[in-house]
């Protein structure tokens, strides 16, 4: 560097011998003050800028390359709509989903009476003001009074769904099934479709000496047959509507739908119903079944009824050598081997029962197992004994969130049955249908509905009609409403967890697909809320299921779960050992060169000033 043109201080011009005299000149006197040091020699040439340019170019190259370095190590993060998630949380907590419903009371009078219009308005006011919660803003009440030659509805009923004259009190003697369908037709479908659901209680005036009876139909109506006064009729309307159509017959403090029970549906909205026929000992007898024809035909209506809340797949299999884990004891008084309720938790043999063979259960789908257990000859017949000492009528039990088991004793099975040398026999169609009816009842219980309804608090005889779908329409409405609310809350919890996770990990990759799934989930949740506010429970359940599934797909996206993310400190710890020393040396060299250039420039300026003064 000393040879770079003009960058070192040149020697001063002097006469001959001056250099030698200065070279051998004596040091300054020790008595001279420190400030009397000789000044630095002046610079007679302008300092060059080559060294400064070279140093600055190296330093600038580092500064220019820094954005490229940061860009090359940048993590792709699709923006999540955190504000929209917070807005959904505020809406759900401040205004939980509330489904408006309609209550329509119809009075079929067999003779003339007071004016129908005034009586309808009077009964409407009485029903709306009774202490059953019917005065809530999301329940609309209307009344229709039909008598001989007249039919009138209350003034608040803008469009009563009742077709006057299509059904009379005399039609009730044609049978409950027929009368239920007549009422369903007269009500125009019971408020189905994309509109608010309307539940109807019909009072059929009758002088029958059997007394008053209540029948809960398969659709959205119930009827009361008998002679009741207006006060009793008003009370029965509130009890039937609140107890069954709103609460599903669940009493206070009783477990059931809406009482904390979890619905057995996968987070992706899929359910697999796996039916298995287990032959405990095929050396005794072997049973098969025609499930593909009979079973699927009986289950198709159930699958279609539950489609708004679950996409259900059905499969079946036959297994052999599947002994139970629990022990039974022989009881000659009961005529068979008895299994107590305390042995049920040990009945399922997880080591021998290879039930989880489903190919349909992918991802986060839920599998419900329904097992038909055929006992061996030495333990046949096998009965399930209830805690009160009585034998179970269905000889079956359920395991929440797992499925159900039916103990099926083959025909002719008795104590001391002899082996049939592994003869293969097929279950009869009647036996298979009876078994499937038990399974449908177990499926109802797994979804939180009651297996049998009791008329507690009704004070009258109550009968329930059984639907071929396994679920009455008013029961499906209960499932739709509960499932919609449950899925909306689950969707919100998942989205909030995802947003919190992304914010806590700045180096976390967030793909565009995740952001799109979150946006679609929020749109589906908003649609579910809008349908709920309109009382369209089935559409609300479909949208809520989709919202939850999309939220779960975003949270468990492979790009999230397959990478271990490091903190920002770890990111700096990787690059600092290399870039910190190099950058520091370049920076110090640039500062040092700038200072040197300023000093040399000052010397040259002083020299020019001295020359100007001399001249």
Coordinates of C-alpha atoms in Angstrom, one line a residue, residues 118-328:
X118 CA -112.0 -15.0 19.3
X119 CA -111.3 -18.3 20.9
X120 CA -108.1 -18.7 18.8
X121 CA -106.8 -15.3 20.0
X122 CA -107.7 -16.1 23.6
X123 CA -105.8 -19.4 23.5
X124 CA -102.8 -17.9 21.8
X125 CA -102.4 -15.3 24.6
X126 CA -102.8 -18.0 27.2
X127 CA -100.2 -20.3 25.6
X128 CA -97.7 -17.4 25.1
X129 CA -97.9 -16.2 28.7
X130 CA -97.6 -19.6 30.5
X131 CA -94.4 -20.1 32.5
X132 CA -92.8 -22.6 30.2
X133 CA -90.4 -20.3 28.4
X134 CA -92.7 -19.9 25.4
X135 CA -92.6 -16.1 25.7
X136 CA -89.0 -16.1 24.4
X137 CA -88.4 -14.0 21.3
X138 CA -87.3 -17.0 19.2
X139 CA -90.6 -18.9 19.6
X140 CA -93.7 -17.8 17.7
X141 CA -97.1 -19.1 18.8
X142 CA -100.2 -19.5 16.6
X143 CA -103.5 -21.2 17.2
X144 CA -106.1 -22.6 14.8
X145 CA -109.6 -23.6 15.9
X146 CA -111.6 -25.9 13.6
X147 CA -115.2 -26.8 14.4
X148 CA -118.3 -27.8 12.4
X149 CA -118.6 -25.3 9.7
X150 CA -115.9 -22.9 10.8
X151 CA -112.1 -22.7 10.9
X152 CA -110.2 -19.7 12.1
X153 CA -106.6 -18.9 13.1
X154 CA -105.2 -16.3 15.6
X155 CA -104.6 -12.8 14.3
X156 CA -100.8 -13.1 14.7
X157 CA -100.6 -16.2 12.4
X158 CA -99.8 -14.6 9.1
X159 CA -99.8 -17.9 7.1
X160 CA -101.1 -20.8 9.2
X161 CA -99.8 -24.1 7.8
X162 CA -103.1 -25.9 8.6
X163 CA -105.4 -26.9 5.8
X164 CA -108.8 -26.5 7.2
X165 CA -111.2 -29.4 6.7
X166 CA -108.6 -31.9 5.5
X167 CA -108.6 -33.7 8.9
X168 CA -111.5 -34.0 11.4
X169 CA -111.8 -35.4 14.9
X170 CA -113.4 -38.5 13.5
X171 CA -110.2 -39.4 11.6
X172 CA -108.4 -40.2 14.9
X173 CA -110.2 -43.6 15.1
X174 CA -108.4 -44.8 11.9
X175 CA -105.3 -45.6 13.8
X176 CA -102.2 -43.7 15.0
X177 CA -100.1 -44.4 12.0
X178 CA -102.8 -43.3 9.5
X179 CA -103.8 -40.2 11.6
X180 CA -100.1 -39.2 11.8
X181 CA -99.8 -39.2 8.1
X182 CA -103.0 -37.3 7.7
X183 CA -101.8 -34.6 10.0
X184 CA -98.5 -34.4 8.2
X185 CA -100.3 -33.9 4.9
X186 CA -102.7 -31.3 6.4
X187 CA -99.7 -29.4 7.8
X188 CA -98.0 -29.1 4.5
X189 CA -95.0 -31.1 5.5
X190 CA -94.6 -29.8 9.0
X191 CA -92.5 -26.7 8.3
X192 CA -89.7 -28.5 6.4
X193 CA -87.4 -27.2 3.8
X194 CA -85.5 -23.9 4.0
X195 CA -87.7 -22.2 6.5
X196 CA -88.4 -22.1 10.2
X197 CA -89.4 -25.4 11.7
X198 CA -93.0 -25.4 13.1
X199 CA -94.1 -27.9 15.7
X200 CA -97.8 -28.7 16.0
X201 CA -99.9 -30.0 18.9
X202 CA -103.4 -31.0 17.8
X203 CA -106.3 -31.5 20.3
X204 CA -108.8 -34.0 19.1
X205 CA -112.1 -33.6 21.1
X206 CA -113.4 -37.1 22.0
X207 CA -115.9 -38.4 24.5
X208 CA -114.1 -41.8 24.8
X209 CA -114.1 -43.1 28.4
X210 CA -110.5 -44.2 28.1
X211 CA -109.4 -40.8 29.2
X212 CA -106.8 -38.4 27.8
X213 CA -103.9 -39.7 25.8
X214 CA -101.0 -38.0 24.1
X215 CA -99.3 -39.4 20.9
X216 CA -96.0 -38.1 19.7
X217 CA -95.8 -38.6 16.0
X218 CA -92.9 -39.4 13.6
X219 CA -92.8 -35.9 12.1
X220 CA -93.2 -32.6 13.8
X221 CA -96.6 -33.0 15.4
X222 CA -98.3 -34.5 18.4
X223 CA -101.9 -34.9 19.2
X224 CA -104.0 -35.2 22.3
X225 CA -107.2 -37.3 22.2
X226 CA -109.8 -36.8 24.9
X227 CA -111.9 -34.3 26.6
X228 CA -109.8 -31.5 28.1
X229 CA -110.7 -28.0 29.2
X230 CA -108.9 -24.9 27.9
X231 CA -106.6 -24.5 30.9
X232 CA -105.5 -28.2 30.7
X233 CA -105.0 -27.9 27.0
X234 CA -102.8 -24.8 27.4
X235 CA -100.7 -26.7 30.0
X236 CA -100.3 -29.8 27.8
X237 CA -99.2 -27.7 24.8
X238 CA -96.3 -26.2 26.8
X239 CA -95.3 -29.5 28.3
X240 CA -95.2 -31.4 25.1
X241 CA -93.4 -28.6 23.2
X242 CA -90.8 -28.0 25.9
X243 CA -90.3 -31.5 27.1
X244 CA -90.0 -33.3 23.8
X245 CA -89.7 -31.0 20.8
X246 CA -87.2 -28.8 22.5
X247 CA -85.4 -31.0 25.1
X248 CA -85.8 -34.4 23.6
X249 CA -87.4 -35.8 26.7
X250 CA -84.3 -35.2 28.8
X251 CA -85.1 -34.4 32.4
X252 CA -83.1 -32.0 34.6
X253 CA -79.8 -33.5 35.6
X254 CA -80.2 -36.4 33.2
X255 CA -77.5 -37.2 30.6
X256 CA -78.4 -36.8 27.0
X257 CA -78.2 -34.6 24.0
X258 CA -77.2 -31.1 24.9
X259 CA -76.1 -32.2 28.4
X260 CA -72.4 -32.5 27.8
X261 CA -72.5 -35.8 25.9
X262 CA -70.1 -35.8 23.0
X263 CA -71.5 -36.8 19.6
X264 CA -69.7 -39.7 18.0
X265 CA -68.8 -38.0 14.7
X266 CA -65.2 -37.5 13.4
X267 CA -63.8 -34.0 13.2
X268 CA -64.0 -34.3 9.4
X269 CA -67.7 -35.1 9.6
X270 CA -67.2 -38.8 8.7
X271 CA -68.5 -41.9 10.5
X272 CA -67.9 -45.5 9.7
X273 CA -70.4 -48.0 11.0
X274 CA -68.6 -51.3 11.2
X275 CA -70.8 -54.4 11.8
X276 CA -69.1 -57.6 12.8
X277 CA -70.4 -61.1 13.4
X278 CA -68.2 -62.9 15.9
X279 CA -68.1 -66.7 16.1
X280 CA -66.6 -67.4 19.5
X281 CA -65.7 -71.0 18.7
X282 CA -66.1 -72.1 15.1
X283 CA -65.5 -75.7 16.2
X284 CA -69.0 -75.7 17.8
X285 CA -71.0 -73.8 15.0
X286 CA -70.3 -71.2 12.4
X287 CA -72.9 -68.5 11.5
X288 CA -72.9 -66.2 8.6
X289 CA -75.3 -63.4 7.5
X290 CA -76.8 -61.7 4.5
X291 CA -75.8 -58.2 5.6
X292 CA -75.1 -56.8 2.1
X293 CA -78.8 -57.1 1.2
X294 CA -80.8 -56.9 4.4
X295 CA -78.5 -54.8 6.5
X296 CA -77.8 -52.1 4.1
X297 CA -81.5 -51.9 3.1
X298 CA -82.5 -51.3 6.7
X299 CA -79.6 -48.8 7.3
X300 CA -80.0 -46.7 4.2
X301 CA -82.9 -44.6 5.7
X302 CA -80.8 -44.0 8.8
X303 CA -77.8 -42.9 6.8
X304 CA -79.9 -40.5 4.7
X305 CA -81.5 -39.0 7.9
X306 CA -78.1 -38.3 9.5
X307 CA -76.5 -37.0 6.3
X308 CA -76.7 -33.3 7.4
X309 CA -74.5 -34.0 10.4
X310 CA -72.3 -37.0 9.3
X311 CA -71.2 -38.7 6.1
X312 CA -71.8 -42.3 7.1
X313 CA -70.2 -45.4 5.5
X314 CA -71.3 -48.9 6.4
X315 CA -69.2 -52.0 6.3
X316 CA -69.5 -55.6 7.6
X317 CA -67.3 -58.6 8.3
X318 CA -67.5 -62.1 9.9
X319 CA -64.7 -63.2 12.3
X320 CA -63.9 -66.5 13.9
X321 CA -62.1 -67.6 17.1
X322 CA -63.2 -64.5 19.0
X323 CA -63.8 -65.5 22.7
X324 CA -64.8 -62.9 25.2
X325 CA -62.5 -61.7 28.0
X326 CA -64.9 -61.8 30.9
X327 CA -66.2 -64.8 32.7
X328 CA -69.9 -65.9 33.1

